[in-house]
mmCIF file of C-alpha atoms and ligand atoms in Angstrom:
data_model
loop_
_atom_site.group_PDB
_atom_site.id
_atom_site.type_symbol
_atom_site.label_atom_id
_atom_site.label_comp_id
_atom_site.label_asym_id
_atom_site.label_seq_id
_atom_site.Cartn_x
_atom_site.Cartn_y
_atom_site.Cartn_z
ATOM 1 C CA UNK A 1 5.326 -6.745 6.404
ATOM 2 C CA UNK A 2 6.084 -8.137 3.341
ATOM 3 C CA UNK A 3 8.382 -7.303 0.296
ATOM 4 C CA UNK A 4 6.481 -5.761 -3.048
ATOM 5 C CA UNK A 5 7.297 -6.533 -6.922
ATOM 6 C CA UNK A 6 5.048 -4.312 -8.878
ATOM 7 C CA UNK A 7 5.048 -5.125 -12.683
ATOM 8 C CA UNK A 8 3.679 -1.495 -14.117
ATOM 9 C CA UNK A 9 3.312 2.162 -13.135
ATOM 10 C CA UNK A 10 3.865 4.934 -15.627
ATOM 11 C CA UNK A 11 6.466 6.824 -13.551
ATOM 12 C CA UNK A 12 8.540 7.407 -16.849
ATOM 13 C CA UNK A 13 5.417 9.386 -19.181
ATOM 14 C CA UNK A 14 4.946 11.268 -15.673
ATOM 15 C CA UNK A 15 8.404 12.059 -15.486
ATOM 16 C CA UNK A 16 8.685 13.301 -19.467
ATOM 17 C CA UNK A 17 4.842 14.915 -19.705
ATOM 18 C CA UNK A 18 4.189 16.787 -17.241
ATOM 19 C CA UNK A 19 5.742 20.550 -16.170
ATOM 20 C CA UNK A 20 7.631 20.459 -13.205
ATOM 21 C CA UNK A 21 7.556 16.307 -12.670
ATOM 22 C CA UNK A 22 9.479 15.304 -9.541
ATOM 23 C CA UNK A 23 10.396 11.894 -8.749
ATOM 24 C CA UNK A 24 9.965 12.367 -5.341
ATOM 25 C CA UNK A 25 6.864 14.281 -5.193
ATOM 26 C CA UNK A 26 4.722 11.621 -3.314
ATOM 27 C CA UNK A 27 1.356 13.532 -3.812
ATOM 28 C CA UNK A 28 1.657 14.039 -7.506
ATOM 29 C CA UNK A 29 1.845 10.036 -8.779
ATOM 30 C CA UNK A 30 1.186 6.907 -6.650
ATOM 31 C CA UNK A 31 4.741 5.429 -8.020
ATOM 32 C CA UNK A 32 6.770 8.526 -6.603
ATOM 33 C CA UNK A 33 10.131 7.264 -5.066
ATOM 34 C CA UNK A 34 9.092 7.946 -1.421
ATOM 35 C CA UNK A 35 5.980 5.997 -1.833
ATOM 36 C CA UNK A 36 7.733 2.810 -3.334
ATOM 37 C CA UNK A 37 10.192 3.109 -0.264
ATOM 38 C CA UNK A 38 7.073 3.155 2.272
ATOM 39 C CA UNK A 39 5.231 0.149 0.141
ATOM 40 C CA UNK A 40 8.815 -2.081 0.674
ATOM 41 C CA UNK A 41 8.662 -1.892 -3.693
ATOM 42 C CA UNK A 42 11.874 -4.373 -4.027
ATOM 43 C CA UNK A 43 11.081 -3.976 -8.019
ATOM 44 C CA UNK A 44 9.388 -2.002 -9.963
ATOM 45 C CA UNK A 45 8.972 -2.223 -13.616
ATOM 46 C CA UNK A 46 9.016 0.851 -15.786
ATOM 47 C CA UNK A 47 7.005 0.803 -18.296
ATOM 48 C CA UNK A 48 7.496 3.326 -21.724
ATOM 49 C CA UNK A 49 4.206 4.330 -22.812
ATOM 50 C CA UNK A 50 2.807 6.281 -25.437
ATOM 51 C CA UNK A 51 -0.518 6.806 -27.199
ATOM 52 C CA UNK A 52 -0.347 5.808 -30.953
ATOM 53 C CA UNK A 53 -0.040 9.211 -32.558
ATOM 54 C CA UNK A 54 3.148 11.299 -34.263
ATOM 55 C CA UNK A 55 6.045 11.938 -31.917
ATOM 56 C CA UNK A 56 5.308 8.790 -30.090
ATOM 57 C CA UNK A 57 8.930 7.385 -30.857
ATOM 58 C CA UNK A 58 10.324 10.896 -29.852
ATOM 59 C CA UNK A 59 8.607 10.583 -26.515
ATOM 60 C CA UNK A 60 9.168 7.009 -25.782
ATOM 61 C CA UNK A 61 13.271 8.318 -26.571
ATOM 62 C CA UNK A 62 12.764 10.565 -23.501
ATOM 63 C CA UNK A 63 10.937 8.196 -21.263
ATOM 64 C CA UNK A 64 14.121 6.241 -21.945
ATOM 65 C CA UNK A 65 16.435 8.808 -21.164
ATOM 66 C CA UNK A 66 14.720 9.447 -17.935
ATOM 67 C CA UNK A 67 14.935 5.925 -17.023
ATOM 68 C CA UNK A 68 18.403 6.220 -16.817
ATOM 69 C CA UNK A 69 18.567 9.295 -15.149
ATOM 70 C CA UNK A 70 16.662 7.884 -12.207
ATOM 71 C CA UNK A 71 19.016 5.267 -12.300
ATOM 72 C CA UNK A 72 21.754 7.507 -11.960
ATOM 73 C CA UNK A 73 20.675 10.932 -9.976
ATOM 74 C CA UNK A 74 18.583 9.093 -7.310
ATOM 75 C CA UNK A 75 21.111 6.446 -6.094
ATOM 76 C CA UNK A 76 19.824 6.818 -2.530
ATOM 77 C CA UNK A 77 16.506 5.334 -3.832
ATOM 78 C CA UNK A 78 17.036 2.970 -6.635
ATOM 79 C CA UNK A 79 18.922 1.103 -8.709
ATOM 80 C CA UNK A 80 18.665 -0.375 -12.312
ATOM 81 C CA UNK A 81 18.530 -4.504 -12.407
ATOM 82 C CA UNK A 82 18.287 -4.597 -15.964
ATOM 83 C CA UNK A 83 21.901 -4.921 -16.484
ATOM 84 C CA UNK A 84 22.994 -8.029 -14.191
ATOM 85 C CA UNK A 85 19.560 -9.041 -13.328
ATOM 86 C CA UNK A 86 20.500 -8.540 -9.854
ATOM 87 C CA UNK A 87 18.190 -7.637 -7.472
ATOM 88 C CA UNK A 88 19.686 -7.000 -3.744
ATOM 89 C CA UNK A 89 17.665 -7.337 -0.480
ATOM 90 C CA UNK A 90 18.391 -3.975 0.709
ATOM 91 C CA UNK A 91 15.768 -1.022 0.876
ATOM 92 C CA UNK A 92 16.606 0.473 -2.273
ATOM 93 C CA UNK A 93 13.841 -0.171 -5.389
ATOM 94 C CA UNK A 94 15.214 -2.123 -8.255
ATOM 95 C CA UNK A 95 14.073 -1.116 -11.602
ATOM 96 C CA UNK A 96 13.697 -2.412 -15.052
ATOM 97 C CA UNK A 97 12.227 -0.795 -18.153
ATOM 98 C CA UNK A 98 9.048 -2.396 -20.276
ATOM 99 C CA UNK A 99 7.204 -0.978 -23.064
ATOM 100 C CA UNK A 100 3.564 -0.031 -23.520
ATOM 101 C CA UNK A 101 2.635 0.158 -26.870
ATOM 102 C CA UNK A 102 4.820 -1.016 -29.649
ATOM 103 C CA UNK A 103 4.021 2.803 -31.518
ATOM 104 C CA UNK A 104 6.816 3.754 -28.980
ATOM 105 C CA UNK A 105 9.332 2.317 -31.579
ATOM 106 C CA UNK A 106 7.435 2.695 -34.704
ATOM 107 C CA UNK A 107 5.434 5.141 -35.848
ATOM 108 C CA UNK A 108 2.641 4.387 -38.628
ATOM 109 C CA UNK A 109 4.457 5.309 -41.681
ATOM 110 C CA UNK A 110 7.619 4.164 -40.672
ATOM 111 C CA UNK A 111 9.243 1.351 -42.637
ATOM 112 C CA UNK A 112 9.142 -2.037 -39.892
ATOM 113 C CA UNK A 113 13.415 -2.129 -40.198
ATOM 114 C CA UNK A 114 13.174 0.552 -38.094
ATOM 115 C CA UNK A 115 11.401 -0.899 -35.184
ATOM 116 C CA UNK A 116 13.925 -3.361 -35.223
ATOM 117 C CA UNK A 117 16.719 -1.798 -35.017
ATOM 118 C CA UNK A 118 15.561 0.358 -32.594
ATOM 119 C CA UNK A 119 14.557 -2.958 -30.148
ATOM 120 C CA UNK A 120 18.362 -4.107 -30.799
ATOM 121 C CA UNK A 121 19.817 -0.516 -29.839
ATOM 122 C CA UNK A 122 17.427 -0.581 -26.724
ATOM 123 C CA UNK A 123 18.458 -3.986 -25.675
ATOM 124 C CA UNK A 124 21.574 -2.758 -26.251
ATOM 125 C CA UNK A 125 21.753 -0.143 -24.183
ATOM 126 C CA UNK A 126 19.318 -1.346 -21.136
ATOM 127 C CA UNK A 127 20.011 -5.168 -22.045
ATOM 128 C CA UNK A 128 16.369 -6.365 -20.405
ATOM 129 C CA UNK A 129 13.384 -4.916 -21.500
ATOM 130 C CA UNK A 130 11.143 -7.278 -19.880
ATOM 131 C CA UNK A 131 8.130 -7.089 -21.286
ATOM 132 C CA UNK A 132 5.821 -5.262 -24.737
ATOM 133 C CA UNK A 133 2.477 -4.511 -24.273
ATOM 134 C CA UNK A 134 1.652 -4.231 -28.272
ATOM 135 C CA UNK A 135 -1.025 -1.930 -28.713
ATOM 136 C CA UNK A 136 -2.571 0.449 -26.136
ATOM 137 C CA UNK A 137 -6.636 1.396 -26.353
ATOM 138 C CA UNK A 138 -6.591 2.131 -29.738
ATOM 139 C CA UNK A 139 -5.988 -0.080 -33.155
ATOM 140 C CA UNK A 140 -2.302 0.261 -34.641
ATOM 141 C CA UNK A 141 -0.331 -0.771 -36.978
ATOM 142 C CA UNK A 142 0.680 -3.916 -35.163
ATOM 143 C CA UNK A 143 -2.998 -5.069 -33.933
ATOM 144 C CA UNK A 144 -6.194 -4.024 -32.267
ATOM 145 C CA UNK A 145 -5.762 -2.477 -28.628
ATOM 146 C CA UNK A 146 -8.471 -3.083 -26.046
ATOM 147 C CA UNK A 147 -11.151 -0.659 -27.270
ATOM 148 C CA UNK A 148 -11.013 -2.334 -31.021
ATOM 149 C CA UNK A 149 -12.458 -4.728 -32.385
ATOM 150 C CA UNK A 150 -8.963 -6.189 -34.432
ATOM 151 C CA UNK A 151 -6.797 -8.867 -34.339
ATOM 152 C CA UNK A 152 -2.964 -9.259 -35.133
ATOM 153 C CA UNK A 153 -2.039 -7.706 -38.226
ATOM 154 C CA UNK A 154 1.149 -8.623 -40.475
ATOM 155 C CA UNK A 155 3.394 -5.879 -38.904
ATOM 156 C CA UNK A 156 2.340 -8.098 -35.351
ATOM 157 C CA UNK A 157 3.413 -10.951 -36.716
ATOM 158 C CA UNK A 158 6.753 -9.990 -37.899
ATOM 159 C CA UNK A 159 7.235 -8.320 -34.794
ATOM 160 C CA UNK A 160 6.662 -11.925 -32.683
ATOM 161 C CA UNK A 161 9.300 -13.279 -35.286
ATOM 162 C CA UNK A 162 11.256 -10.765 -34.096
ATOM 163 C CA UNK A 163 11.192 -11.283 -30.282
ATOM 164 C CA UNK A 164 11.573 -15.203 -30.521
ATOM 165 C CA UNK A 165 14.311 -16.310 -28.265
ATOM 166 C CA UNK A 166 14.990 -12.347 -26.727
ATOM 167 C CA UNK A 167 13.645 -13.224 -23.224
ATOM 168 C CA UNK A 168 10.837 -10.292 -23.884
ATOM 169 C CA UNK A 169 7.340 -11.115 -22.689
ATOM 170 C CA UNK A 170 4.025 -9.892 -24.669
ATOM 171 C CA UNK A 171 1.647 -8.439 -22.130
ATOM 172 C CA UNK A 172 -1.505 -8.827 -22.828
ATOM 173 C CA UNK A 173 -3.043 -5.972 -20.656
ATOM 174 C CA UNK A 174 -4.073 -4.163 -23.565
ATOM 175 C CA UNK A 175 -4.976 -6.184 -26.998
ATOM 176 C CA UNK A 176 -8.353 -6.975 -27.938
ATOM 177 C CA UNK A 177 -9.831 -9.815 -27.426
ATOM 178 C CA UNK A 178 -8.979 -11.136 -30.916
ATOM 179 C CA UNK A 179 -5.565 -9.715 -30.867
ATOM 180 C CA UNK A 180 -4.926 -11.629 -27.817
ATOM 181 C CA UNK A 181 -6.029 -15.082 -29.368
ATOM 182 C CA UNK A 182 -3.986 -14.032 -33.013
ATOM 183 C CA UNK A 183 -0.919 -13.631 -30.580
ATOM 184 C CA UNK A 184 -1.221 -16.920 -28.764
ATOM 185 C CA UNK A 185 -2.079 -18.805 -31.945
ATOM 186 C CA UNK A 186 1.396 -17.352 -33.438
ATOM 187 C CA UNK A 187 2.987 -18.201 -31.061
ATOM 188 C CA UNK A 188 2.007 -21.980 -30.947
ATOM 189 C CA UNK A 189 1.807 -22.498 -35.025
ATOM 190 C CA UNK A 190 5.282 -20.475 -35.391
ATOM 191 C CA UNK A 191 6.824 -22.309 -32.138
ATOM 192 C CA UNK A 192 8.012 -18.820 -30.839
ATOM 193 C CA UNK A 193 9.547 -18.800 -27.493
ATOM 194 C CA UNK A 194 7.616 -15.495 -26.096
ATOM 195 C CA UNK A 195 6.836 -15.636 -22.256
ATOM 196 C CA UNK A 196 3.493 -14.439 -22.143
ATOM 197 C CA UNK A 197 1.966 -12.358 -18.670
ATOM 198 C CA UNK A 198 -0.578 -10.094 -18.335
ATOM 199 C CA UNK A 199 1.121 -7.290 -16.389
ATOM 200 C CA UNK A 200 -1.422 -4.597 -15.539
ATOM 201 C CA UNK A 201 -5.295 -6.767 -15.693
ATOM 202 C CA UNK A 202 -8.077 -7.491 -13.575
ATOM 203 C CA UNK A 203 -10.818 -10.060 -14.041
ATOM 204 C CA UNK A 204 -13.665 -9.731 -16.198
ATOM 205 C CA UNK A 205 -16.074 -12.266 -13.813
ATOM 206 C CA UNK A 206 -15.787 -9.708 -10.860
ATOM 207 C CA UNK A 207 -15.310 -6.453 -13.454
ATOM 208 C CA UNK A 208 -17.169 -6.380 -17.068
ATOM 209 C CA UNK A 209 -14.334 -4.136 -18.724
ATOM 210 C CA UNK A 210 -12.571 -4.931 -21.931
ATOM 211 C CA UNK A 211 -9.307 -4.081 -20.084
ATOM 212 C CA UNK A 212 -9.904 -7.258 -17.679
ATOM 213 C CA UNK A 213 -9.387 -10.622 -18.520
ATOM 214 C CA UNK A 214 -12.058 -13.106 -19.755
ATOM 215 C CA UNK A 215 -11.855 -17.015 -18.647
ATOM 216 C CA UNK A 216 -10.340 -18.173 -21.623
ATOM 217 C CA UNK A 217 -7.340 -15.871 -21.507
ATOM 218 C CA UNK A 218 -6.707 -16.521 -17.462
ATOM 219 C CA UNK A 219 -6.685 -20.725 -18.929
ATOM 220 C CA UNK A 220 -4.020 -19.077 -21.158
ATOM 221 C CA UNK A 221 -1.591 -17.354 -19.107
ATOM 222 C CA UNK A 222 -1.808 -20.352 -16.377
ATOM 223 C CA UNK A 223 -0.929 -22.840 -19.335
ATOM 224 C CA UNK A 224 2.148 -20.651 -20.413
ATOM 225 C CA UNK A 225 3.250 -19.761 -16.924
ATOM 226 C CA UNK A 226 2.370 -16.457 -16.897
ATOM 227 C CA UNK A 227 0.714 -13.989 -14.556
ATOM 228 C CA UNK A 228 -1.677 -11.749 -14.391
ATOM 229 C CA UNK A 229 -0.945 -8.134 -12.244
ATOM 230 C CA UNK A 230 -3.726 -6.997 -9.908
ATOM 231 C CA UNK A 231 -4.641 -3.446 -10.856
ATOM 232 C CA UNK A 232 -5.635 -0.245 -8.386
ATOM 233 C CA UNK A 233 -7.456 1.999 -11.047
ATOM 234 C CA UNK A 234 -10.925 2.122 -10.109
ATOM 235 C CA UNK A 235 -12.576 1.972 -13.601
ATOM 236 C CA UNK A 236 -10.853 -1.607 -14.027
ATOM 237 C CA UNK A 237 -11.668 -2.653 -10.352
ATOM 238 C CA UNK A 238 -15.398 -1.712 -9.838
ATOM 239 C CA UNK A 239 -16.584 2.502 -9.995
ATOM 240 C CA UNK A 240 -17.990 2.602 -6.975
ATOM 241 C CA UNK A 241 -16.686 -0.057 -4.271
ATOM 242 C CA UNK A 242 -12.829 -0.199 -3.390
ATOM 243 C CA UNK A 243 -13.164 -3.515 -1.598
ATOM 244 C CA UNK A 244 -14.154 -5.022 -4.607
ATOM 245 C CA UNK A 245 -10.334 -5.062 -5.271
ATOM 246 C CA UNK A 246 -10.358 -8.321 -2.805
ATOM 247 C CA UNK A 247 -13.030 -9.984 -5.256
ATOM 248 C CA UNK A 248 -10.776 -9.846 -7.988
ATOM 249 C CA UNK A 249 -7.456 -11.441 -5.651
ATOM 250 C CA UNK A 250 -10.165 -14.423 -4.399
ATOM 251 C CA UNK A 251 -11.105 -15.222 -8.200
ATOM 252 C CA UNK A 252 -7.502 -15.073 -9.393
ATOM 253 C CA UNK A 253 -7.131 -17.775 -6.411
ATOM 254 C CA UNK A 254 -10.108 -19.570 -7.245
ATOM 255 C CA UNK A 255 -8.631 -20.543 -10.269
ATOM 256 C CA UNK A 256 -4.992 -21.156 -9.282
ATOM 257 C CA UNK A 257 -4.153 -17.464 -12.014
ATOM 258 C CA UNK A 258 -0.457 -16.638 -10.324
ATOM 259 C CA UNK A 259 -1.108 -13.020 -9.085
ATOM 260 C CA UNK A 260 1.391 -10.228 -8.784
ATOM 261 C CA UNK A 261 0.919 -6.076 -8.250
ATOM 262 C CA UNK A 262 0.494 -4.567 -11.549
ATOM 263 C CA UNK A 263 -0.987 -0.819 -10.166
ATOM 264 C CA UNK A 264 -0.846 0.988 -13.247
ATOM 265 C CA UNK A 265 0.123 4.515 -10.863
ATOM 266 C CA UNK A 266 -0.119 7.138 -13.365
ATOM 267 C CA UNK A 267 -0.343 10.915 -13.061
ATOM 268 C CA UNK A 268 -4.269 12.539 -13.204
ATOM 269 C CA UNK A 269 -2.856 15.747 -13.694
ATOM 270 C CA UNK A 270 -3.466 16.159 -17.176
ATOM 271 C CA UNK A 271 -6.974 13.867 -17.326
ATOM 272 C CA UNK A 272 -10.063 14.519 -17.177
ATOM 273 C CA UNK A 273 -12.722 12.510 -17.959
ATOM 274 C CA UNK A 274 -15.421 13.286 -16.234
ATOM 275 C CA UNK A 275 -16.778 9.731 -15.709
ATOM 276 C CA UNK A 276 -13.200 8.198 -14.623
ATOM 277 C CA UNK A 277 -12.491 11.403 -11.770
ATOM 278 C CA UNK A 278 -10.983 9.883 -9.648
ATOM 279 C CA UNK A 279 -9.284 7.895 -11.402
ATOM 280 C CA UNK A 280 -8.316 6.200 -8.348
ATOM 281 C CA UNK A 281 -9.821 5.001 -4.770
ATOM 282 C CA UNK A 282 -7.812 7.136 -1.777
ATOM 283 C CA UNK A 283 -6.883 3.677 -0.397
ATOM 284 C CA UNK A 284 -5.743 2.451 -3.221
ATOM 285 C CA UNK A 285 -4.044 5.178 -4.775
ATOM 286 C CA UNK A 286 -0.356 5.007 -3.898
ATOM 287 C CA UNK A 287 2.586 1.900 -3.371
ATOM 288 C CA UNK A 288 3.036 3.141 0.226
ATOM 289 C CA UNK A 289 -0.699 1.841 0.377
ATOM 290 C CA UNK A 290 0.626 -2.074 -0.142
ATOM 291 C CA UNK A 291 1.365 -3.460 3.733
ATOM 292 C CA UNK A 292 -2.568 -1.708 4.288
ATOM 293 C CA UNK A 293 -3.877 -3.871 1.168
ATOM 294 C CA UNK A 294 -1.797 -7.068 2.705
ATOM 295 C CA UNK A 295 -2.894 -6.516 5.951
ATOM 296 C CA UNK A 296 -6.457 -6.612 5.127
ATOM 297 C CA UNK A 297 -6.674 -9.511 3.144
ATOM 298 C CA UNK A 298 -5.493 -11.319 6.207
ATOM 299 C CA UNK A 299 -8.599 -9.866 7.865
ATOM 300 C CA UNK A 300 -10.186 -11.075 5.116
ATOM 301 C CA UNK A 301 -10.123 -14.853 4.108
ATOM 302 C CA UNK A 302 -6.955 -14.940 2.891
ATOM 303 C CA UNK A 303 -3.873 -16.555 4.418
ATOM 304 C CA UNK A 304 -0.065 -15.624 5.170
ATOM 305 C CA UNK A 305 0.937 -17.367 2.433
ATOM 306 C CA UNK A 306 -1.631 -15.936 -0.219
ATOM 307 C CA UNK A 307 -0.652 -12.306 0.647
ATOM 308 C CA UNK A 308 3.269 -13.677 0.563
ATOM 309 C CA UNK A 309 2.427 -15.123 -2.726
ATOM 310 C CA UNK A 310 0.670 -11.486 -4.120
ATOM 311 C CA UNK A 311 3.105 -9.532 -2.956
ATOM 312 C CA UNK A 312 6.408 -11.059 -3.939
ATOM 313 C CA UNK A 313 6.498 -14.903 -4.395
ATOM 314 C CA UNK A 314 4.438 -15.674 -7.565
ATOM 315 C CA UNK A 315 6.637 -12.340 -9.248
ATOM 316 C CA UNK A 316 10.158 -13.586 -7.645
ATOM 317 C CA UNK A 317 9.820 -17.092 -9.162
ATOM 318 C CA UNK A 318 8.659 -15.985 -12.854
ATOM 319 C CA UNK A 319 11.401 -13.433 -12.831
ATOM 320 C CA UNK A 320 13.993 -16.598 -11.781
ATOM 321 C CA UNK A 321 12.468 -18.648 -14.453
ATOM 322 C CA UNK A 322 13.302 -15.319 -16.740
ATOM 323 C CA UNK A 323 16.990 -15.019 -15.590
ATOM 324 C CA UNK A 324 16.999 -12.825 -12.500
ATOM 325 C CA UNK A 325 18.750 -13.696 -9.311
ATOM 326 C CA UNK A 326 17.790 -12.577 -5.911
ATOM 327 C CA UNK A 327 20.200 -11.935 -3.653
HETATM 328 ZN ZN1 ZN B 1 -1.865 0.385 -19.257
#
């Protein structure tokens, strides 16, 4: 019905983590190739995470290195767009690697050179990253992730310095509250040019997380034409109600907050806490669930052009406005 650009699923940790991963093993993650062909996924953005603990560089390495073997040993299904910036209307899934938490190229003790160098040998190799999501849940050594209480400490700071100019957006899906605020006040007192987006984030006014986004923050990203990416896990939605998932796309309208996919499909297999199982709704637990979602939000009270705007438009034109050409 209508073309999808999703802006994170953790296909990569899936793909690196767990025994006997297979990309097209539709059951096993939500973001399995088949499933992006059956949502119509025109992009999908890869994101590297880790957890902040040793081996996380290591790890993020082989995320990496699986990115590009999807790239290259599943040609029938998708293709990477981080290298022209290209992506093609045909019904193949563009990709393009992100990173979730910075401790995926530097580890606690490490000197900061490192992470450096290791951003310029990434861009490098993949030239687009697209976007950094600093911290994850925890505190690190850059700031305070969405479960803490910091802000944006001096390895942050120097790491902002560092992506002025690169075309690299800061997501903001998981900093505190204060880290968030640190960033943005960076950015403006340093004059950094840093797209900012919230790639994988609900709303706080419809779900009382610390994962969602307050009022202040959705002012933000509409002020520095950015985005915020609707996401499917239930936790972050509401625990007991899928429909509530149409709450948080009318209050992201309500106040004019650009609205993309963000999913956050990630593999269960190895989790299990109690009070999250299941991590996700059924309907809302894989992309070949998106023309369903689209379809009933026209049911709902929400027009052609909304779902258009959801699904592809409001993603299309920030990714123009970052360099990509649709063709
Ligand atoms: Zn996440």
């Amino acid at each position: 019905m209508f073309p999808v650009i999703d802006f994170h699923c953790d296909l990569l940790s899936y793909l690196v983590n767990v025994p006997g991963a297979d990309a097209l093993n539709s059951e096993a993650i939500g973001c399995a190739l088949p499933n992006l062909k059956a949502g119509d996924v025109k992009l999908q953005v890869l994101a590297v995470f880790t957890a902040t603990n040793a081996g996380s560089v290591e790890n993020a390495s082989k995320q990496f290195d699986a990115y590009e073997q999807l790239c290259t040993n599943y040609k029938d299904w998708v293709y990477d767009a981080a290298k022209d910036l290209k992506i093609k209307n045909n019904d193949k899934t563009a990709l393009v690697p992100a990173i979730e938490n910075a401790s995926g190229i530097l580890e606690e003790d490490e000197p900061l050179d490192l992470c450096f160098e290791r951003l310029d040998a990434i861009l490098n190799r993949f030239n687009r990253l697209l976007y950094i999501t600093i911290t994850h849940h925890t505190e690190n050594r850059f700031g305070g992730g969405n479960f803490s209480d910091k802000g944006l400490k001096d390895d942050g700071k120097q790491l902002l310095k560092y992506l002025d100019g690169k075309q690299i957006a800061v997501d903001l899906s998981h900093t505190s509250d204060l880290m968030a605020f640190d960033i943005l006040n960076t950015i403006d007192q340093s004059k950094l040019d840093i797209p900012i987006i919230a790639s994988h984030s609900n709303m706080r006014a419809i779900c009382d997380h610390p994962r969602n986004l307050p009022d202040e923050l959705i002012e933000e990203l509409k002020r520095r034409n950015g985005f915020a990416g609707v996401n499917f896990v239930r936790a972050f939605l509401d625990n007991d109600n899928d429909k509530v998932i149409y709450d948080h796309i009318a209050y992201a309208k309500d106040k004019n907050l650009p609205l993309v996919f963000g999913a956050d499909f990630f593999s269960t297999s190895q989790l299990n806490d109690p009070a999250r199982i299941p991590y996700f709704f059924k309907s809302l637990s894989n992309a070949g669930q998106y023309p369903h979602i689209l379809e009933e939000m026209q049911d709902r009270e929400f027009t052609e052009e909304d779902c258009y705007q959801l699904a592809f438009d409001n993603a299309s034109k920030w990714l123009v406005s970052q360099g990509f050409v649709f063709e």
